[in-house]
CSV table of C-alpha atoms in Angstrom, one decimal:
chain,number,residue,atom,x,y,z
A,1,ILE,CA,171.4,134.8,67.5
A,2,THR,CA,170.1,138.0,66.0
A,3,PHE,CA,166.6,138.2,64.5
A,4,GLU,CA,168.0,138.4,60.9
A,5,LYS,CA,169.8,135.1,61.4
A,6,LEU,CA,166.6,133.2,62.5
A,7,GLY,CA,165.5,133.2,58.8
A,8,VAL,CA,161.9,134.5,59.5
A,9,ASP,CA,160.0,135.1,56.2
A,10,GLN,CA,156.6,136.3,57.5
A,11,LEU,CA,155.1,137.5,60.7
A,12,PHE,CA,151.4,136.9,61.6
A,13,ILE,CA,150.3,139.2,64.4
A,14,ASP,CA,146.9,138.4,66.0
A,15,GLU,CA,145.1,141.0,68.2
A,16,ALA,CA,147.4,143.5,66.5
A,17,HIS,CA,145.8,146.4,68.5
A,18,ASN,CA,148.0,145.3,71.5
A,19,PHE,CA,150.9,146.9,69.7
A,20,LYS,CA,149.3,150.3,69.3
A,21,ASN,CA,151.7,152.2,71.6
A,22,LEU,CA,154.3,153.1,69.0
A,23,GLY,CA,156.0,156.3,70.0
A,24,LEU,CA,154.9,159.4,68.0
A,25,ILE,CA,157.0,162.5,67.4
A,26,THR,CA,154.6,165.4,67.4
A,27,LYS,CA,154.1,169.1,68.3
A,28,MET,CA,150.5,168.3,69.5
A,29,THR,CA,151.6,167.4,73.1
A,30,ARG,CA,148.8,169.1,75.0
A,31,VAL,CA,145.9,167.7,73.0
A,32,ALA,CA,143.7,164.9,74.3
A,33,GLY,CA,143.6,161.9,71.9
A,34,VAL,CA,147.2,162.1,70.9
A,35,PRO,CA,149.1,159.4,72.7
A,36,THR,CA,152.6,160.3,73.9
A,37,ILE,CA,153.6,157.0,75.5
A,38,SER,CA,155.7,154.4,73.8
A,39,SER,CA,156.1,150.7,74.6
A,40,GLN,CA,159.1,148.5,74.0
A,41,LYS,CA,157.1,145.7,72.5
A,42,ALA,CA,155.7,148.0,69.8
A,43,GLU,CA,159.1,149.5,69.0
A,44,ASP,CA,160.5,145.9,68.8
A,45,LEU,CA,157.8,144.8,66.4
A,46,TYR,CA,158.1,147.9,64.3
A,47,LEU,CA,161.9,147.3,63.7
A,48,LYS,CA,161.2,143.6,62.8
A,49,ILE,CA,158.5,144.6,60.3
A,50,ARG,CA,160.7,147.3,58.7
A,51,TYR,CA,163.4,144.7,58.2
A,52,LEU,CA,161.1,142.1,56.8
A,53,LEU,CA,159.3,144.5,54.4
A,54,LYS,CA,162.6,145.8,53.1
A,55,LYS,CA,163.8,142.3,52.6
A,56,ASN,CA,160.6,141.5,50.5
A,57,ASP,CA,160.6,144.7,48.4
A,58,TYR,CA,157.7,146.0,50.5
A,59,LYS,CA,155.4,143.5,48.8
A,60,HIS,CA,154.8,141.1,51.7
A,61,GLY,CA,156.2,140.0,55.1
A,62,VAL,CA,153.6,140.8,57.7
A,63,VAL,CA,149.9,140.2,58.3
A,64,PHE,CA,147.9,141.9,61.1
A,65,ALA,CA,144.6,140.6,62.3
A,66,THR,CA,142.3,142.5,64.8
A,67,GLY,CA,138.7,143.2,65.4
A,68,THR,CA,139.5,146.6,66.8
A,69,PRO,CA,142.2,148.3,64.7
A,70,ILE,CA,141.4,151.6,66.5
A,71,SER,CA,140.9,150.8,70.1
A,72,ASN,CA,141.3,154.2,71.8
A,73,THR,CA,142.5,157.2,69.7
A,74,ILE,CA,142.5,158.4,66.0
A,75,ALA,CA,146.3,158.3,66.1
A,76,GLU,CA,146.2,154.5,66.1
A,77,LEU,CA,145.1,154.5,62.4
A,78,TYR,CA,148.4,156.3,61.6
A,79,VAL,CA,150.3,153.7,63.7
A,80,MET,CA,148.7,150.8,61.8
A,81,GLN,CA,149.7,152.5,58.5
A,82,LYS,CA,153.2,153.2,59.8
A,83,TYR,CA,153.6,149.5,60.6
A,84,LEU,CA,152.2,148.2,57.3
A,85,MET,CA,152.9,150.9,54.6
A,86,TYR,CA,155.6,153.3,55.8
A,87,ASP,CA,157.2,153.3,52.4
A,88,ARG,CA,153.9,154.4,50.9
A,89,LEU,CA,153.4,157.1,53.5
A,90,GLU,CA,156.9,158.4,52.7
A,91,GLU,CA,155.9,158.4,49.0
A,92,VAL,CA,152.8,160.6,49.6
A,93,GLY,CA,154.5,162.9,52.2
A,94,PHE,CA,152.7,161.6,55.3
A,95,ASP,CA,155.6,159.8,57.0
A,96,THR,CA,155.5,162.3,60.0
A,97,PHE,CA,152.5,162.2,62.3
A,98,ASP,CA,151.8,165.9,62.2
A,99,ALA,CA,151.7,165.9,58.3
A,100,TRP,CA,149.2,163.0,58.5
A,101,ALA,CA,147.2,164.6,61.3
A,102,SER,CA,146.9,168.0,59.5
A,103,THR,CA,145.4,166.2,56.4
A,104,PHE,CA,143.2,163.5,57.9
A,105,GLY,CA,142.4,164.6,61.5
A,106,GLU,CA,141.0,167.6,63.2
A,107,VAL,CA,141.3,169.0,66.8
A,108,VAL,CA,137.8,169.8,68.0
A,109,SER,CA,136.7,171.9,71.0
A,110,SER,CA,133.8,170.4,72.9
A,111,ILE,CA,132.0,170.8,76.2
A,112,GLU,CA,132.5,167.7,78.3
A,113,ILE,CA,131.5,166.5,81.8
A,114,ASN,CA,134.5,167.2,84.1
A,115,PRO,CA,136.4,164.2,85.6
A,116,THR,CA,134.6,164.5,89.0
A,117,GLY,CA,131.2,164.2,87.2
A,118,THR,CA,129.8,167.4,88.9
A,119,GLY,CA,130.1,170.1,86.2
A,120,TYR,CA,131.3,170.8,82.7
A,121,ARG,CA,134.5,172.0,81.1
A,122,SER,CA,135.8,172.9,77.6
A,123,ASN,CA,138.3,170.5,76.2
A,124,GLN,CA,140.4,170.2,73.0
A,125,ARG,CA,140.4,166.7,71.6
A,126,PHE,CA,141.9,165.2,68.5
A,127,ALA,CA,138.6,163.4,67.7
A,128,LYS,CA,137.5,163.9,64.1
A,129,PHE,CA,138.5,162.5,60.8
A,130,ASN,CA,138.8,164.7,57.6
A,131,ASN,CA,139.2,163.6,54.0
A,132,VAL,CA,137.8,160.1,54.9
A,133,PRO,CA,137.4,158.7,51.3
A,134,GLU,CA,141.1,159.6,50.5
A,135,LEU,CA,142.2,158.2,53.9
A,136,MET,CA,140.3,154.9,53.4
A,137,LYS,CA,141.6,154.6,49.8
A,138,LEU,CA,145.1,154.8,51.1
A,139,PHE,CA,144.5,152.4,54.1
A,140,ARG,CA,142.7,149.9,51.9
A,141,GLU,CA,146.0,149.4,50.0
A,142,VAL,CA,147.0,147.2,52.9
A,143,ALA,CA,143.7,146.6,54.7
A,144,ASP,CA,140.9,144.1,54.0
A,145,ILE,CA,138.0,145.3,56.1
A,146,ILE,CA,135.0,143.1,57.0
A,147,THR,CA,132.4,144.6,59.3
A,148,ALA,CA,129.8,142.8,61.4
A,149,ASP,CA,127.0,144.0,59.1
A,150,MET,CA,128.7,142.5,56.1
A,151,ILE,CA,128.9,139.0,57.6
A,152,ASP,CA,125.3,139.2,59.1
A,153,LEU,CA,125.8,136.2,61.3
A,154,PRO,CA,122.9,134.8,63.5
A,155,LYS,CA,123.7,136.7,66.7
A,156,PRO,CA,121.3,137.4,69.6
A,157,LYS,CA,119.5,140.8,69.8
A,158,LEU,CA,119.5,143.1,72.7
A,159,GLN,CA,116.1,143.4,74.5
A,160,ASP,CA,114.3,146.5,73.1
A,161,GLY,CA,117.3,147.0,70.9
A,162,LYS,CA,119.3,148.9,73.5
A,163,ILE,CA,121.5,148.5,76.6
A,164,THR,CA,119.6,148.8,79.9
A,165,ILE,CA,121.0,151.7,81.8
A,166,VAL,CA,120.5,151.4,85.6
A,167,LYS,CA,121.1,154.6,87.6
A,168,ALA,CA,121.8,154.3,91.4
A,169,PRO,CA,121.2,157.3,93.6
A,170,MET,CA,124.1,159.1,95.3
A,171,ASN,CA,124.2,158.7,99.0
A,172,PRO,CA,125.1,161.7,101.4
A,173,GLU,CA,128.5,160.2,102.4
A,174,LEU,CA,129.5,159.8,98.7
A,175,LYS,CA,128.4,163.4,98.0
A,176,ASP,CA,130.8,164.7,100.6
A,177,TYR,CA,133.6,162.5,99.2
A,178,VAL,CA,133.0,163.7,95.6
A,179,GLN,CA,133.3,167.3,96.9
A,180,SER,CA,136.7,166.4,98.4
A,181,LEU,CA,137.7,165.1,95.0
A,182,ILE,CA,136.7,168.4,93.4
A,183,ASP,CA,138.8,170.3,96.0
A,184,ARG,CA,141.8,168.0,95.2
A,185,ALA,CA,141.3,168.5,91.5
A,186,GLU,CA,141.3,172.3,91.9
A,187,LYS,CA,144.5,172.2,93.9
A,188,ILE,CA,146.2,170.0,91.3
A,189,HIS,CA,145.0,172.3,88.6
A,190,ASN,CA,146.4,175.4,90.4
A,191,GLY,CA,149.7,173.7,90.8
A,192,SER,CA,149.7,173.9,94.6
A,193,VAL,CA,150.3,170.1,95.1
A,194,ASP,CA,153.5,168.1,94.4
A,195,PRO,CA,152.5,165.6,91.6
A,196,LYS,CA,154.3,162.9,93.6
A,197,LEU,CA,151.8,163.4,96.5
A,198,ASP,CA,148.6,163.8,94.5
A,199,ASN,CA,147.8,164.0,90.8
A,200,MET,CA,144.7,163.7,88.4
A,201,LEU,CA,145.3,160.0,87.8
A,202,CYS,CA,144.9,159.4,91.6
A,203,VAL,CA,141.8,161.6,91.7
A,204,VAL,CA,140.3,159.7,88.7
A,205,ASN,CA,141.1,156.3,90.3
A,206,ASP,CA,139.6,157.3,93.6
A,207,GLY,CA,136.5,158.7,91.8
A,208,LYS,CA,136.0,155.4,89.9
A,209,LYS,CA,136.4,153.4,93.1
A,210,ALA,CA,133.9,155.6,95.1
A,211,ALA,CA,131.4,155.4,92.2
A,212,LEU,CA,131.6,151.6,92.3
A,213,ASP,CA,131.4,151.2,96.1
A,214,PRO,CA,132.2,153.8,98.8
A,215,ARG,CA,133.8,151.0,100.9
A,216,LEU,CA,136.7,150.9,98.4
A,217,VAL,CA,137.8,154.4,99.6
A,218,GLY,CA,137.2,153.7,103.3
A,219,ILE,CA,133.6,155.0,103.6
A,220,ASN,CA,131.9,152.2,105.5
A,221,VAL,CA,128.3,152.4,104.2
A,222,ASP,CA,126.2,149.9,102.3
A,223,TYR,CA,122.9,151.3,101.1
A,224,PRO,CA,120.2,148.9,99.7
A,225,ASP,CA,119.9,151.0,96.5
A,226,SER,CA,123.7,151.1,95.8
A,227,LYS,CA,125.0,150.1,92.4
A,228,ILE,CA,126.2,146.7,93.6
A,229,ASN,CA,123.0,145.9,95.5
A,230,ILE,CA,120.8,146.8,92.5
A,231,CYS,CA,123.0,144.5,90.4
A,232,ILE,CA,122.6,141.7,92.8
A,233,ASP,CA,118.8,141.9,92.7
A,234,ASN,CA,118.9,141.8,88.9
A,235,VAL,CA,121.3,138.9,88.9
A,236,TYR,CA,119.1,137.0,91.3
A,237,SER,CA,115.9,137.6,89.3
A,238,GLU,CA,117.7,136.5,86.0
A,239,TRP,CA,119.0,133.4,87.8
A,240,VAL,CA,115.5,132.4,89.0
A,241,GLU,CA,114.0,133.0,85.5
A,242,GLY,CA,116.7,131.1,83.8
A,243,MET,CA,116.6,128.0,86.1
A,244,PRO,CA,114.8,125.6,83.7
A,245,GLU,CA,117.4,126.0,80.9
A,246,LYS,CA,120.4,126.7,83.3
A,247,LEU,CA,120.9,130.1,81.7
A,248,THR,CA,124.1,131.9,82.6
A,249,GLN,CA,125.2,135.5,83.4
A,250,ILE,CA,128.5,137.4,83.6
A,251,ILE,CA,129.4,140.4,85.8
A,252,PHE,CA,132.2,142.7,84.6
A,253,CYS,CA,134.1,144.6,87.3
A,254,ASP,CA,137.7,145.9,86.8
A,255,LEU,CA,138.1,147.3,90.3
A,256,GLY,CA,138.0,145.6,93.7
A,257,THR,CA,139.2,142.2,92.4
A,258,PRO,CA,139.6,139.3,94.8
A,259,LYS,CA,142.8,138.9,96.8
A,260,LYS,CA,144.7,135.7,96.6
A,261,GLN,CA,144.6,134.8,100.2
A,262,ASN,CA,140.8,134.9,100.3
A,263,ARG,CA,140.3,132.5,97.5
A,264,ASN,CA,139.4,128.8,97.8
A,265,LYS,CA,137.8,129.2,101.2
A,266,THR,CA,134.8,127.1,102.4
A,267,THR,CA,131.4,128.9,102.3
A,268,SER,CA,131.4,129.5,106.1
A,269,GLU,CA,134.9,130.9,106.1
A,270,PHE,CA,134.0,133.0,103.1
A,271,LEU,CA,130.9,134.5,104.7
A,272,ASP,CA,132.9,135.3,107.9
A,273,ASN,CA,135.5,137.3,106.0
A,274,THR,CA,135.4,140.9,107.1
A,275,SER,CA,138.0,142.7,104.8
A,276,PHE,CA,136.1,144.3,101.9
A,277,ASN,CA,136.4,143.6,98.2
A,278,VAL,CA,133.7,143.9,95.6
A,279,TYR,CA,133.8,140.3,94.2
A,280,GLU,CA,133.4,138.7,97.6
A,281,ASP,CA,130.7,141.1,98.6
A,282,ILE,CA,128.7,140.2,95.5
A,283,LYS,CA,129.3,136.4,96.1
A,284,LYS,CA,128.3,136.6,99.8
A,285,LYS,CA,125.1,138.4,99.0
A,286,LEU,CA,124.2,136.1,96.2
A,287,ILE,CA,124.7,133.1,98.5
A,288,LYS,CA,122.6,134.7,101.1
A,289,LYS,CA,119.8,135.1,98.6
A,290,GLY,CA,119.9,131.3,97.9
A,291,ILE,CA,122.2,130.8,95.0
A,292,PRO,CA,124.4,127.8,95.6
A,293,ASP,CA,128.1,128.6,96.2
A,294,ARG,CA,129.2,126.1,93.5
A,295,GLN,CA,127.2,128.0,90.8
A,296,ILE,CA,129.3,131.2,91.3
A,297,ALA,CA,132.9,131.6,90.1
A,298,PHE,CA,135.6,134.2,89.8
A,299,ILE,CA,137.6,134.2,86.6
A,300,HIS,CA,140.7,135.0,88.8
A,301,ASP,CA,140.5,131.5,90.4
A,302,ALA,CA,141.4,130.0,87.0
A,303,ASP,CA,145.1,131.0,86.9
A,304,THR,CA,146.2,128.3,84.4
A,305,ALA,CA,145.1,127.5,80.9
A,306,GLN,CA,143.8,124.1,82.0
A,307,LYS,CA,141.8,125.6,84.9
A,308,LYS,CA,140.4,128.2,82.6
A,309,ASN,CA,139.3,125.7,80.0
A,310,LYS,CA,137.6,123.6,82.7
A,311,LEU,CA,135.8,126.7,84.1
A,312,PHE,CA,134.6,127.7,80.7
A,313,GLN,CA,133.3,124.2,79.9
A,314,GLN,CA,131.3,124.1,83.2
A,315,PHE,CA,130.0,127.6,82.4
A,316,ARG,CA,128.9,126.5,78.9
A,317,GLU,CA,127.1,123.5,80.4
A,318,GLY,CA,125.3,125.6,83.0
A,319,LYS,CA,127.0,123.9,86.0
A,320,ILE,CA,128.4,127.3,86.9
A,321,ARG,CA,125.8,130.0,86.2
A,322,ILE,CA,127.4,133.2,87.4
A,323,LEU,CA,130.9,134.3,86.4
A,324,ILE,CA,132.5,137.4,87.8
A,325,GLY,CA,135.6,138.9,86.1
A,326,SER,CA,137.6,141.8,84.7
A,327,THR,CA,137.8,142.9,81.1
A,328,GLY,CA,141.5,141.9,80.9
A,329,LYS,CA,140.8,138.3,82.0
A,330,MET,CA,137.3,137.8,80.6
A,331,GLY,CA,137.4,139.9,77.4
A,332,GLU,CA,139.0,138.7,74.2
A,333,GLY,CA,139.3,135.0,73.5
A,334,CYS,CA,136.6,133.8,75.9
A,335,ASN,CA,134.0,131.6,74.2
A,336,ILE,CA,131.4,131.3,76.9
A,337,GLN,CA,128.3,132.5,75.0
A,338,ASP,CA,126.3,129.2,74.8
A,339,ARG,CA,123.7,130.0,77.6
A,340,LEU,CA,124.5,133.6,78.3
A,341,VAL,CA,121.3,135.6,78.8
A,342,ALA,CA,122.5,138.7,80.8
A,343,MET,CA,125.7,140.7,81.2
A,344,HIS,CA,126.2,143.2,84.0
A,345,GLU,CA,128.8,146.1,83.7
A,346,LEU,CA,129.5,147.5,87.1
A,347,ASP,CA,132.2,149.9,86.1
A,348,CYS,CA,133.4,151.6,82.9
A,349,PRO,CA,136.6,150.3,81.1
A,350,TRP,CA,139.1,152.8,79.8
A,351,ARG,CA,138.8,152.2,76.1
A,352,PRO,CA,135.9,151.7,73.6
A,353,SER,CA,137.5,148.5,72.4
A,354,ASP,CA,137.2,147.1,75.9
A,355,VAL,CA,133.4,147.8,75.8
A,356,GLU,CA,133.3,146.0,72.4
A,357,GLN,CA,135.2,143.1,73.8
A,358,ARG,CA,132.8,142.8,76.8
A,359,GLU,CA,129.8,142.9,74.6
A,360,GLY,CA,131.4,140.4,72.2
A,361,ARG,CA,131.1,137.8,75.0
A,362,ILE,CA,127.2,137.8,74.8
A,363,LEU,CA,126.4,139.2,71.4
A,364,ARG,CA,128.1,136.3,69.7
A,365,VAL,CA,127.3,133.4,67.3
A,366,GLY,CA,126.5,130.2,69.1
A,367,ASN,CA,124.3,131.8,71.9
A,368,MET,CA,121.1,129.8,72.3
A,369,ASN,CA,119.2,132.9,73.4
A,370,PRO,CA,117.6,135.0,70.6
A,371,VAL,CA,117.2,137.9,73.0
A,372,VAL,CA,119.7,139.0,75.7
A,373,ARG,CA,120.1,141.8,78.2
A,374,VAL,CA,123.1,144.0,78.9
A,375,TYR,CA,122.9,146.0,82.1
A,376,ARG,CA,125.1,149.0,82.6
A,377,TYR,CA,125.2,150.5,86.2
A,378,CYS,CA,126.0,154.1,87.0
A,379,THR,CA,126.0,156.1,90.2
A,380,LYS,CA,124.5,159.5,89.7
A,381,GLY,CA,126.7,162.6,90.1
A,382,THR,CA,129.9,160.6,90.2
A,383,PHE,CA,132.9,159.8,87.9
A,384,ASP,CA,130.8,157.2,86.1
A,385,ASN,CA,129.2,159.9,83.9
A,386,TYR,CA,132.6,161.2,82.8
A,387,SER,CA,133.9,157.7,82.1
A,388,TRP,CA,131.0,156.6,80.0
A,389,GLN,CA,130.9,159.9,78.1
A,390,THR,CA,134.6,159.8,77.3
A,391,VAL,CA,134.3,156.2,76.0
A,392,GLU,CA,131.2,157.1,74.0
A,393,THR,CA,133.0,160.2,72.4
A,394,LYS,CA,135.9,157.9,71.3
A,395,ALA,CA,133.5,155.2,70.0
A,396,LYS,CA,131.7,157.7,67.8
A,397,PHE,CA,134.7,158.8,65.8
A,398,ILE,CA,135.9,155.3,65.5
A,399,ALA,CA,132.5,154.2,64.1
């Protein structure tokens, strides 16, 4: 049966930002902030929307809902308009991306921290809006925008009104490794390496791993003032302080997630395990400090909807008090705020919307704590600096 024969009248798309990778035809191929990838699910949705809107004389047929209409790049606003008002874009002459971009966007040159986090570089980025009143007037023909300030719901406040930045020093072994990343990046930049053997994505990934914990890249050192160990001390002190009210905490970490074969072990088996991954290292150290095993959970253990609901229920009741997970599994759709007093971010996600989703777990209506803390951990002189700066640059133009 073809889609047309199903008799669909209307599509309601929740979390519509998941369909942002609609292919763009553009001459701006070498500019950061202009996505060149295309996903099949976005193309598929676009064709269905064009069919439904045409069938309904472009008056109705689709509703998008999202908290983050622009999750990563300025071009996503064009994509949203292309989905919802392509006929109107054609009418005003903005049906091609380059025509839209030349009117409403601007390529800016800026000095940024380089990917290895050790120096600076000049970069061209499509990261500024022009003619904003006209753009918003056009967008509001299809968009009903409600911001958090307009609703003014009773949400908890951050302690001292800001995120707590925790800086870990760089150890000597890590310094040598970062230098090797710089050498690799220079060779790639000069074109003396086959992209199949090494490329900037590999360098970036290794840089992120090393900044999180050197053991992820084969450097077997564990300094007491490493990012993870500082986080563990903070988690423990928050745990002790929140004991009377069974207050809870979440730790976000997108790298070094637990392996399947290591899950569901007894505590003694767990503590004896020698192969390294970040989640288990954190859990071992928290158990050694005196936190009961049963009060620590990995989101990855809840691999079905039923298990997830049970885990969230126990977390809301304070039976489980520390939950460790990744942005993908513990971001949107997790209502676990009831007793949340602290959130720890061990690594930087790729998109500003991911940061927003993370913070949305704790700065949320229904949290019994009027004041909460968000800890953000960085290792000095590493890829962390570049990651957070890139996300901040994107977040600024979106705001």
